[in-house]
Coordinates of C-alpha atoms and ligand atoms in Angstrom, one line a residue:
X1 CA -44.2 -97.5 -26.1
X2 CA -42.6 -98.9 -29.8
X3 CA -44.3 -102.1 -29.7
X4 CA -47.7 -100.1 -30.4
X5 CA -49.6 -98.2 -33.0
X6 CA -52.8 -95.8 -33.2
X7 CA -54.9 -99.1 -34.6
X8 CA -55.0 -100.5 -30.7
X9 CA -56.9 -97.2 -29.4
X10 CA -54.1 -95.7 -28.2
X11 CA -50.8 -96.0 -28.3
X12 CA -49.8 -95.7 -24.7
X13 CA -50.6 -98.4 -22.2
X14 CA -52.0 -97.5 -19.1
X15 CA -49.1 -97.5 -16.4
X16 CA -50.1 -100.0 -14.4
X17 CA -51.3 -102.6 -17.2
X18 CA -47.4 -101.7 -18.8
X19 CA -45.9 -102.5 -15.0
X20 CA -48.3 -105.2 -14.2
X21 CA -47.3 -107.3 -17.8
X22 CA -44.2 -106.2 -18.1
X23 CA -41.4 -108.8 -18.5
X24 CA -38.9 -106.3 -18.6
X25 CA -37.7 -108.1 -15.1
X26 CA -37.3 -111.2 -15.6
X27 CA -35.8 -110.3 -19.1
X28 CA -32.7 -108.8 -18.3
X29 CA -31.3 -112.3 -17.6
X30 CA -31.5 -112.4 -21.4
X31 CA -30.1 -109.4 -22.7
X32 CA -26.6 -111.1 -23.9
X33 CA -28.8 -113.5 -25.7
X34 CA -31.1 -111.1 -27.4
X35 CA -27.8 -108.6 -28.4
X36 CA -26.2 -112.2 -29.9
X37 CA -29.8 -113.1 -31.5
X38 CA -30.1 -109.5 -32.7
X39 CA -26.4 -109.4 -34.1
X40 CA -26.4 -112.0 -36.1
X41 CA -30.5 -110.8 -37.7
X42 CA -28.6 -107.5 -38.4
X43 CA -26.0 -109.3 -40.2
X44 CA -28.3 -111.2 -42.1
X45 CA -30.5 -108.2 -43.3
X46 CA -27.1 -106.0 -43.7
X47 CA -25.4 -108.7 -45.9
X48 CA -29.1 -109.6 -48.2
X49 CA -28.7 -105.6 -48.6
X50 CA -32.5 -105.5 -46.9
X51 CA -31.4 -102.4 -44.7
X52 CA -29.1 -99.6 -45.9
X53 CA -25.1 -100.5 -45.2
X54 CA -24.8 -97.2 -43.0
X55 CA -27.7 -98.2 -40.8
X56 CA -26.4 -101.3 -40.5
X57 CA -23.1 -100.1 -39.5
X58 CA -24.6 -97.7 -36.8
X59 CA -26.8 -100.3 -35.2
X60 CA -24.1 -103.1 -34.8
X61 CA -21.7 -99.8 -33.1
X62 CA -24.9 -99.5 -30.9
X63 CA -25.3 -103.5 -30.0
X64 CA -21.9 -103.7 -29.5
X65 CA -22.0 -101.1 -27.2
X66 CA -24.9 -102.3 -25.1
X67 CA -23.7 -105.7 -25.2
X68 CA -20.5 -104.4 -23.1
X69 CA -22.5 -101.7 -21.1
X70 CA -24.8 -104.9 -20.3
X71 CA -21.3 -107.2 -19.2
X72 CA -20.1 -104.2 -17.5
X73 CA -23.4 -103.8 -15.4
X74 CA -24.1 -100.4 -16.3
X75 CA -26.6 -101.1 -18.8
X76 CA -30.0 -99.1 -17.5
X77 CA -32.9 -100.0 -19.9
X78 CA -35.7 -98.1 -20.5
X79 CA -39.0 -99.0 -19.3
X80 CA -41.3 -101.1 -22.2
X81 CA -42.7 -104.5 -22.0
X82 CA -39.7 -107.0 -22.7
X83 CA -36.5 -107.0 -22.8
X84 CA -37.0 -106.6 -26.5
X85 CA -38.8 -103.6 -26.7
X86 CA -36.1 -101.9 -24.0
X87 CA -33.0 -102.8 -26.4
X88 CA -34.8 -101.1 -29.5
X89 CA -35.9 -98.3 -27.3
X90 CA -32.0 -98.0 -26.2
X91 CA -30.6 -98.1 -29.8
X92 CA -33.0 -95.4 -30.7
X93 CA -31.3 -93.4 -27.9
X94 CA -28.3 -94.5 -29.0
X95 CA -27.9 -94.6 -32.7
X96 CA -31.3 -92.5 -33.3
X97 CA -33.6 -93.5 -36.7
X98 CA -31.5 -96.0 -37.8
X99 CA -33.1 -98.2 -34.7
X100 CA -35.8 -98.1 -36.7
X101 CA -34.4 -101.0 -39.2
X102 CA -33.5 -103.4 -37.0
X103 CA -36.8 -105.2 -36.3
X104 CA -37.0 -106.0 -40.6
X105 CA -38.7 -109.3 -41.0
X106 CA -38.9 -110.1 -37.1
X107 CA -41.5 -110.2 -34.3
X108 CA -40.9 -110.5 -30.8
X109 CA -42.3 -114.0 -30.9
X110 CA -39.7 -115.6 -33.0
X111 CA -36.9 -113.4 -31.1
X112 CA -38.1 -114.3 -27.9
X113 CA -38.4 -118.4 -28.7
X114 CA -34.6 -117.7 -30.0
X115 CA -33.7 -115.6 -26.5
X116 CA -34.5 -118.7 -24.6
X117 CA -33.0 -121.5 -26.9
X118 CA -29.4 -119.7 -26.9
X119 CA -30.2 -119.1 -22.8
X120 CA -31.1 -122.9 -22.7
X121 CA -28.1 -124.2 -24.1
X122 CA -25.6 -121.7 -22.7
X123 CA -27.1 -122.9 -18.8
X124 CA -27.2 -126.6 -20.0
X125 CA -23.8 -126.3 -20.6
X126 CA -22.7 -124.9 -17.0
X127 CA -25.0 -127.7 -15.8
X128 CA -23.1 -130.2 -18.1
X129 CA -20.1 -129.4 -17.4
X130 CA -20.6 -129.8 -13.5
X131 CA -22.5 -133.0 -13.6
X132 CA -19.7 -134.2 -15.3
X133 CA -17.0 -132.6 -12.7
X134 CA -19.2 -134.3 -10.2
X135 CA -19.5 -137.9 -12.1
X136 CA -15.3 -137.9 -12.2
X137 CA -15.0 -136.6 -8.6
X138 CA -17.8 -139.4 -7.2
X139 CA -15.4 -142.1 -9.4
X140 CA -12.4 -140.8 -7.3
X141 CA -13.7 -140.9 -4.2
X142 CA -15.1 -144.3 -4.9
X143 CA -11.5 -145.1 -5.7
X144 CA -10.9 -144.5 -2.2
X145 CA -13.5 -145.9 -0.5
X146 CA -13.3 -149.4 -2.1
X147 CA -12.7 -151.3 0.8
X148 CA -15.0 -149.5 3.1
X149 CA -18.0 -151.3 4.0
X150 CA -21.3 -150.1 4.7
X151 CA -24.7 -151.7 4.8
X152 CA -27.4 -151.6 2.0
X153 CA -30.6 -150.8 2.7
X154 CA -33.9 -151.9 1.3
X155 CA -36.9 -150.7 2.5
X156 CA -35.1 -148.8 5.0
X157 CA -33.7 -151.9 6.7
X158 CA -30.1 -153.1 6.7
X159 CA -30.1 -155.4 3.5
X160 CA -26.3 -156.5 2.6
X161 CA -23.0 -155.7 3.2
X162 CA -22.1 -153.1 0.1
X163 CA -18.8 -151.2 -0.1
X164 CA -19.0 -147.2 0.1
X165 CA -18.0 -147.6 -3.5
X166 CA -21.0 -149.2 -4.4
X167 CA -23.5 -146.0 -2.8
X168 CA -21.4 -143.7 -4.6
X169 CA -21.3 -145.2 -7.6
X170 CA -24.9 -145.7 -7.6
X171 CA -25.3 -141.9 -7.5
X172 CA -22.7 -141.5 -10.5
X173 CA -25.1 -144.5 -12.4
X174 CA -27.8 -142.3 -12.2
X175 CA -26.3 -139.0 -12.8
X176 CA -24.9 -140.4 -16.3
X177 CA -28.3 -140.9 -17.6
X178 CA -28.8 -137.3 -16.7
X179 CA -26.0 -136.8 -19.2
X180 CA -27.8 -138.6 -21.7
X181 CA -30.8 -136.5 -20.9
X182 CA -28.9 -133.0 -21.0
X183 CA -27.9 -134.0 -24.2
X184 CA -31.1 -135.0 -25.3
X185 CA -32.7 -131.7 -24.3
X186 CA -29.7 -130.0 -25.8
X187 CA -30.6 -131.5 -29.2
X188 CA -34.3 -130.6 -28.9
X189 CA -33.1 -126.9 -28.6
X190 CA -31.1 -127.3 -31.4
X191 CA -33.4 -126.0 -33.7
X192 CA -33.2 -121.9 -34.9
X193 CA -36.6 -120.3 -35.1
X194 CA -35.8 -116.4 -36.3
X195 CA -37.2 -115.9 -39.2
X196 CA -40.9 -117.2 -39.3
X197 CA -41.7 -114.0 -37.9
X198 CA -45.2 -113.3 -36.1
X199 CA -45.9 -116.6 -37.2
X200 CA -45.9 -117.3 -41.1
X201 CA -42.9 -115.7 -42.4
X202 CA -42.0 -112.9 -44.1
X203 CA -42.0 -112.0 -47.8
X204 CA -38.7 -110.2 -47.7
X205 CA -35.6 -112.3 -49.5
X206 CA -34.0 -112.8 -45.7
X207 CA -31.9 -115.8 -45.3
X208 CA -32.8 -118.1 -42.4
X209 CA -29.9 -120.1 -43.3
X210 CA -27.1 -117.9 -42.5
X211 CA -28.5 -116.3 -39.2
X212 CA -28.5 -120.2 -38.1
X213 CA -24.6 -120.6 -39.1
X214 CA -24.3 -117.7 -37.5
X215 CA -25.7 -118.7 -34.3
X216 CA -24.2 -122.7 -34.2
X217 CA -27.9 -124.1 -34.3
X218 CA -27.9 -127.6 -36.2
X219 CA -31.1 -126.9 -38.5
X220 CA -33.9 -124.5 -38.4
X221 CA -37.4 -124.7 -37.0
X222 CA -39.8 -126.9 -39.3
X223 CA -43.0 -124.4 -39.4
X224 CA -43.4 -120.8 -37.9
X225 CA -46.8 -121.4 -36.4
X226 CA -45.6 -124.3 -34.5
X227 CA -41.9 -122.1 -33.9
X228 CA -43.8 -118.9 -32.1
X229 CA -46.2 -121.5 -29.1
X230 CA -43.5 -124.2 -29.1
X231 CA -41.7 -124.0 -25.3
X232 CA -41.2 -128.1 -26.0
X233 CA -37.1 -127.2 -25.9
X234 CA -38.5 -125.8 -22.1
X235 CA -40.3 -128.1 -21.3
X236 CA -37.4 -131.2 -21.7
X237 CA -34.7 -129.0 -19.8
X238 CA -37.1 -128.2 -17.1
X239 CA -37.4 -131.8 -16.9
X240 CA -33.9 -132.6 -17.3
X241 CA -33.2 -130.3 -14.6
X242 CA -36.2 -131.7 -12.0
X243 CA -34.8 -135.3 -12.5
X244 CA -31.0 -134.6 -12.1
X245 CA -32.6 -132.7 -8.8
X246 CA -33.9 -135.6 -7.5
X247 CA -30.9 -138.2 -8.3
X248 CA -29.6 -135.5 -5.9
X249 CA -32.3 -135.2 -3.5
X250 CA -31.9 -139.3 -2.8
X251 CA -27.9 -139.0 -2.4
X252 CA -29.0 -136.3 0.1
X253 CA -31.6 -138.0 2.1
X254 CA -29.1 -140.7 2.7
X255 CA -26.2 -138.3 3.6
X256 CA -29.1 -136.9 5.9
X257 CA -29.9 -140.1 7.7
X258 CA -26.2 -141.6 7.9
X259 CA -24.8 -138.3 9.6
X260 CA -28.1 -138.7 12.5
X261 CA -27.1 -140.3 15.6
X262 CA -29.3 -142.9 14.5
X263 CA -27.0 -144.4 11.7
X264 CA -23.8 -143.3 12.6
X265 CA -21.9 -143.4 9.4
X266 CA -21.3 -140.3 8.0
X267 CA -19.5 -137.6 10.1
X268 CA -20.1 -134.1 8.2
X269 CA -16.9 -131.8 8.4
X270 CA -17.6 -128.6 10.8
X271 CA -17.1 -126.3 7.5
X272 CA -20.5 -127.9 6.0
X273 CA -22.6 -128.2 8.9
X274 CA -24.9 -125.5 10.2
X275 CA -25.9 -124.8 13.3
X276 CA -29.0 -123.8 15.4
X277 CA -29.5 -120.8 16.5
X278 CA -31.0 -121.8 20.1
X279 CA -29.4 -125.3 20.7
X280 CA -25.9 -125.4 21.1
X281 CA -25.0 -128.8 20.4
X282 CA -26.8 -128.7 17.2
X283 CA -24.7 -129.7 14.1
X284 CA -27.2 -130.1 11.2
X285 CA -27.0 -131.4 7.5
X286 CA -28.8 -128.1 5.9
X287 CA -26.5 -128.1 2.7
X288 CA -28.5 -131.4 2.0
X289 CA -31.9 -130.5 3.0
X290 CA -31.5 -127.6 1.0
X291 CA -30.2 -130.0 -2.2
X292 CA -33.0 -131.9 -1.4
X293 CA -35.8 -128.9 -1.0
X294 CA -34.4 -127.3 -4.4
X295 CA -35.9 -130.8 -6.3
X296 CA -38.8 -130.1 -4.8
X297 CA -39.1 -126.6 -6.1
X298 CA -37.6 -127.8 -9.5
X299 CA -41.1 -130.2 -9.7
X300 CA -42.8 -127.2 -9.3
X301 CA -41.7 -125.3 -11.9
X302 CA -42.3 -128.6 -14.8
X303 CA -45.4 -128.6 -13.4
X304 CA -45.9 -125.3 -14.1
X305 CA -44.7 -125.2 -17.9
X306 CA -46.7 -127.8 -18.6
X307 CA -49.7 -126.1 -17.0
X308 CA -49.2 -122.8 -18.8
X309 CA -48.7 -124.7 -22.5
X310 CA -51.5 -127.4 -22.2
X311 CA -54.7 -125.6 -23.1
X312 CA -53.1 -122.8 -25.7
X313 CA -54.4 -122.5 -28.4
X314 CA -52.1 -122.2 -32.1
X315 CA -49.6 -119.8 -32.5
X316 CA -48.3 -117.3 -30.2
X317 CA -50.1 -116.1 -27.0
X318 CA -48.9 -113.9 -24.2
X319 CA -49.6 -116.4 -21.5
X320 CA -46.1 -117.9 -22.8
X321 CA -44.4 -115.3 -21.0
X322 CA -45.3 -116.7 -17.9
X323 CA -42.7 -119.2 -19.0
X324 CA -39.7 -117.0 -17.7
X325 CA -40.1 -117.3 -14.0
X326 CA -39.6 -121.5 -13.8
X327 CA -37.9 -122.1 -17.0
X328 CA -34.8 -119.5 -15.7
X329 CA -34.4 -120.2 -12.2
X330 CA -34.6 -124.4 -13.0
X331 CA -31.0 -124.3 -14.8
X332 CA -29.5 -122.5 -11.4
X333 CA -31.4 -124.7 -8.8
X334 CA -29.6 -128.0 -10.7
X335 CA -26.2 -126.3 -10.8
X336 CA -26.2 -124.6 -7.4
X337 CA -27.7 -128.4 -6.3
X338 CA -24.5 -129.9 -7.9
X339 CA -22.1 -126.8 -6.5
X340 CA -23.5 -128.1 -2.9
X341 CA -23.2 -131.5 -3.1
X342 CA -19.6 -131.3 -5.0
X343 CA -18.1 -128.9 -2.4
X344 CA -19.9 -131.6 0.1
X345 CA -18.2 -134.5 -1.5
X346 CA -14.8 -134.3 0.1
X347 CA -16.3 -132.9 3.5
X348 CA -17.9 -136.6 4.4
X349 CA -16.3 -139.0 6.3
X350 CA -17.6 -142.4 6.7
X351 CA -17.1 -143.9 10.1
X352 CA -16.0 -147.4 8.8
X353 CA -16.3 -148.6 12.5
X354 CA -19.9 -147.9 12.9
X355 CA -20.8 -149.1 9.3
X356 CA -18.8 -152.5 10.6
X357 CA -21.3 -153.3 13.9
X358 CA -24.3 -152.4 11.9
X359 CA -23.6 -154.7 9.3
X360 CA -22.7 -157.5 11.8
X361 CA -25.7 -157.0 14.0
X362 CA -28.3 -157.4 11.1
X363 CA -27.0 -160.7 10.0
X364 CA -26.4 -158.8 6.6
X365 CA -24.5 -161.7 5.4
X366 CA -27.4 -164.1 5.6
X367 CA -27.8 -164.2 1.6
X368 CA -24.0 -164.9 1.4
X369 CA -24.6 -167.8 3.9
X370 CA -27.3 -169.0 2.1
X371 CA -25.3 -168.7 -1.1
X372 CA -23.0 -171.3 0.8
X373 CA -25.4 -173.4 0.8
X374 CA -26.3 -173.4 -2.9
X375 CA -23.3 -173.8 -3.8
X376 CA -23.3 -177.3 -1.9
X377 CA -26.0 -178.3 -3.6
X378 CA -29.0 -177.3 -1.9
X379 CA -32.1 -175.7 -3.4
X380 CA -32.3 -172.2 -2.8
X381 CA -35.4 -172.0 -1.1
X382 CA -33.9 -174.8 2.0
X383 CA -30.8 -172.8 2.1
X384 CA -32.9 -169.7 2.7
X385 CA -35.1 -171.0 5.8
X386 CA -32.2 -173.1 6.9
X387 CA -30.8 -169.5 7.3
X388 CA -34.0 -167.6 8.3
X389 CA -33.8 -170.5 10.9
X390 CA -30.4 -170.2 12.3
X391 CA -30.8 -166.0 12.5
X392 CA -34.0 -166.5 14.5
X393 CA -31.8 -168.3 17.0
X394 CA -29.4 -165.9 17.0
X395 CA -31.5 -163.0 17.5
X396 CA -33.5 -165.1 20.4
X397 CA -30.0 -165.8 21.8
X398 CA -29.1 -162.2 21.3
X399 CA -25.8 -163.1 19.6
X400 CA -24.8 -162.5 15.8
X401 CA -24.1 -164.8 13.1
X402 CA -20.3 -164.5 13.7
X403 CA -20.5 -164.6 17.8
X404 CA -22.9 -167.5 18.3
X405 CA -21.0 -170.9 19.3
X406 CA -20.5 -173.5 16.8
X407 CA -22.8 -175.9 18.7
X408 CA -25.7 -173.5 18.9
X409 CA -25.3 -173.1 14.9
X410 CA -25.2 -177.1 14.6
X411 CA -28.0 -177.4 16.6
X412 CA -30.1 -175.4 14.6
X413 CA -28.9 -177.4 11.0
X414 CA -26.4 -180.0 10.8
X415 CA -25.3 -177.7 8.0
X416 CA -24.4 -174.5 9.6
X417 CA -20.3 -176.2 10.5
X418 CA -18.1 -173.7 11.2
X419 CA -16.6 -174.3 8.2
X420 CA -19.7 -172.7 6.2
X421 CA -20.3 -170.0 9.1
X422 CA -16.6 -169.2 8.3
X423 CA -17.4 -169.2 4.6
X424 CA -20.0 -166.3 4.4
X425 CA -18.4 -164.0 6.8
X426 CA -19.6 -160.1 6.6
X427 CA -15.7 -158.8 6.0
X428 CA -15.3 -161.1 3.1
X429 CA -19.1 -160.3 1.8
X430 CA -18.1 -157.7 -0.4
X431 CA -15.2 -159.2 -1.8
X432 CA -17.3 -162.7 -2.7
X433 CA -19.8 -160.8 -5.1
X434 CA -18.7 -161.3 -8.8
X435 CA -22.1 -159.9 -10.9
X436 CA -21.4 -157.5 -13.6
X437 CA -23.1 -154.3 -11.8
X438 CA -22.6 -155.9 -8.4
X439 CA -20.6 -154.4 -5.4
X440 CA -18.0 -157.0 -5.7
X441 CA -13.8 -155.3 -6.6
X442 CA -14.1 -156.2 -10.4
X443 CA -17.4 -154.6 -10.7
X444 CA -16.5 -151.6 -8.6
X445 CA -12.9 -151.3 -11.1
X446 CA -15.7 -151.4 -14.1
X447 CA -17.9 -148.9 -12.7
X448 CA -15.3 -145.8 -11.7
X449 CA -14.1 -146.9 -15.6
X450 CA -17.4 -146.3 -16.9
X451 CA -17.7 -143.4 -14.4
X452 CA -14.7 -141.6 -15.7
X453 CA -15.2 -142.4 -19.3
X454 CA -19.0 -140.2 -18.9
X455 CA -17.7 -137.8 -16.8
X456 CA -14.7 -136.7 -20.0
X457 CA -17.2 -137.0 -22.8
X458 CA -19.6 -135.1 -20.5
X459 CA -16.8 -132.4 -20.0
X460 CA -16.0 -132.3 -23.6
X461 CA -19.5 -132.0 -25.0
X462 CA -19.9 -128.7 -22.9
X463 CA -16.8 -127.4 -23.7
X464 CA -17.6 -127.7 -27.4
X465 CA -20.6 -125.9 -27.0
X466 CA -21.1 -122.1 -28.4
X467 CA -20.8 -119.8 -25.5
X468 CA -22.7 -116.9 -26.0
X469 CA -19.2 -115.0 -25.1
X470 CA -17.8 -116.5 -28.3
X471 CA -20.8 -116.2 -30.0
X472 CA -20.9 -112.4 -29.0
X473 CA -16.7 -112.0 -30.1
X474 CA -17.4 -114.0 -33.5
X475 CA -20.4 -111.8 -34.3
X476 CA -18.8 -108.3 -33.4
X477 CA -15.7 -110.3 -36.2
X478 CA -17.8 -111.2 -38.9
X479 CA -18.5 -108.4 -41.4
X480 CA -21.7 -107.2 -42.7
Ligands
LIG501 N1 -42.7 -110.3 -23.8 C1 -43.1 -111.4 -24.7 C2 -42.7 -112.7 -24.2 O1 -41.8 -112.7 -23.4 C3 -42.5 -111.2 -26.0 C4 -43.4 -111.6 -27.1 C5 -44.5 -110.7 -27.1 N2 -45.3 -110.7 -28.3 C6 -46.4 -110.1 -28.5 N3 -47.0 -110.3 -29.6 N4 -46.9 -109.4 -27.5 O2 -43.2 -113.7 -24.5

């Protein structure tokens, strides 16, 4: 037990209050970041001179080496109550008293708060990087879907004519604010806290400054008492994650209902759809139920960070520890969301036919034909009950727009010639719409632009992030 001394009572803990608050678990998805964090402290203190050269020497040999035991998955850690705790215990095994220096001028609350910042930004980059795969793969496919046409919906009910385009770049629209969000979040954990200690510092001549070059943070923490109970950094990229999870939970709801007999549009390729394990026939969208259950979870764990920080009170408190289970696994639900639906991507096929009869039998068009009108002259509100009109008797006739005869259209409005029937039909609908962010061809051209341009600069930004691989190589280089 290190992290004790005779002025608690005792200094063991009772076995099953050590097992029972243990985060020794959870931890070990940290251990690369705490052998980086610890690195690049040891370097500090070994270059102010704070710790004898020859210690120094013998505990970066013994963080090398469990850094690579760790990579290599043979790392066993000894039981204590963090991950912390277990890699001090280890070097004392390894590299005996020297261990002992290591922990100069730093508590596990700072070295924790740094453990989760470099973990933050090394998952926000994997999440980076595939949201912005995903963003340039959506802009492809809309490429080649431009002139398929499906129906919008609004309110659930066919609305207008839209190409496939359109729905997929509408999912790439949303996903780039994401981007801006990642980034956002990525900034807020740009800030180094080693250093403040417990919480107010330390009186030793250690050097904040370097241990942040060291590291490739962009400025240090403001105050140590805000540092230690700050899980803010968390907080955002549990948010950023929960909202990038349910830009993909609505793509998936509408992959879900287009693939049901009931819409018809999207066929899903045998090598993504599940099966039943009692009805035969069955061929079921799981991969997106499971996109779309994954949000749900991801809402969960917010919740539950924000729950945990609300009523603490200054400084550090154990009940931040709690903080591991949500803040770890969101990262992984919003990239194994994105793995899903990119791997999904190319294994949709929209039946163009099907789209083509449900856009015709809704009189989709109506707006268009109204548009007709308005362009004639008439006030918008007559064009649109002339219209309302002329689908009434359509739908009473059982026809559609394009199949009713031109003296059953006449005899609704003197208006409706074939001429202005011909004018608004449902092929050309798409092709008719010119608004900047519309579904029309020049709009649909500036959108995959736009898509592609966010999907590089998303790409780039989380390639130029440190990895803790290169921050691990860089720190094992740089001399003490
Ligand atoms: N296991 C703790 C955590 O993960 C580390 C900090 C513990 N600090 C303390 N003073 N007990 O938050």
């Amino acid at each position: 037990m290190l992290a004790k001394t005779a002025a608690a009572g005792s200094t063991v803990l009772h076995p099953e209050v050590l097992r029972l608050t243990s985060s020794l678990a959870p931890d070990r998805a940290l251990i690369r970041e705490d052998v980086v964090g610890s690195l690049a402290h040891l370097t500090m203190l070994a270059r102010g001179k704070l710790i004898p050269a020859e210690s120094a020497a013998a505990l970066k040999a013994g963080l090398v080496a469990i850094g690579r035991d760790a990579a290599a998955g043979t790392l066993v850690l000894p039981d204590e109550e963090d991950v912390h705790m277990a890699v001090e215990a280890e070097l004392g095994t390894r590299v005996g008293a020297h261990a002992g220096f290591l922990h100069t001028a730093r508590s596990r609350n700072d070295q924790v708060a740094l453990d989760l910042r470099l973990h933050v930004r090394e998952v926000s980059g994997a999440v980076l990087a595939a949201v912005g795969g995903f963003i340039g793969e959506l802009a492809d496919r809309a490429q080649a879907e431009r002139d398929t046409l499906m129906p919008a919906y609004t309110h659930r009910q066919r609305a207008q004519p839209i190409s496939a385009a359109y729905w997929l770049l509408g999912l790439a629209a949303a996903l780039e604010r994401d981007v801006a969000m990642i980034a956002f979040s990525l900034d807020q954990t740009d800030s180094m806290p080693l250093g403040v200690g417990a919480i107010s510092g330390s009186s030793l001549p250690i050097d904040r400054e370097l241990v942040r070059a060291l590291l490739g943070f962009a400025r240090l923490t403001r105050n140590g008492l805000d540092t230690v109970g700050d899980r803010d950094f968390a907080i955002d990229w549990s948010y950023t994650c929960a909202r990038l999870l349910g830009h993909a939970s609505r793509f998936a709801t509408d992959v879900i209902d287009f693939s049901s007999r009931e819409f018809g549009f999207i066929k899903l390729d045998g090598e993504i759809a599940c099966g039943s394990s009692m009805m035969p026939q069955k061929k079921n969208p799981d991969v997106f139920e499971l996109v779309r259950g994954k949000a749900g979870i991801a809402i969960g764990d917010l919740v539950a960070l924000l729950a945990t920080m609300k009523g603490l009170p200054g400084g550090y408190n154990r009940d931040l520890q709690e903080d591991r289970g949500p803040l770890l696994a969101c990262g992984r639900r919003a990239y194994d969301a994105l793995a899903l639906l990119r791997l999904a991507l190319p294994r949709i096929q929209i039946d163009a036919e099907r789209c083509r009869a449900a856009l015709a039998e809704d009189a989709t068009q109506s707006t268009d034909l109204a548009e007709v009108l308005v362009a004639r002259g008439l006030p918008f509100r007559s064009a649109y009950k002339l219209v309302g009109a002329l689908v009434r008797r359509a739908q009473e006739a059982g026809v559609t727009l394009e199949t009713m005869t031109p003296t059953m259209a006449l005899e609704v409005d003197a208006a409706f010639d074939q001429a202005t029937i011909d004018a608004a039909r449902v092929a050309g609908s798409v092709a008719r719409k010119r608004t900047e962010g519309g579904t029309g061809p020049a709009s649909i051209d500036a959108q995959i632009e736009a898509a592609r341009g966010v999907a590089e600069v998303a790409i780039a930004r989380a390639s130029a992030l440190p990895t803790l691989d290169a921050l691990l190589r860089s720190l094992e280089e740089a001399p003490l």
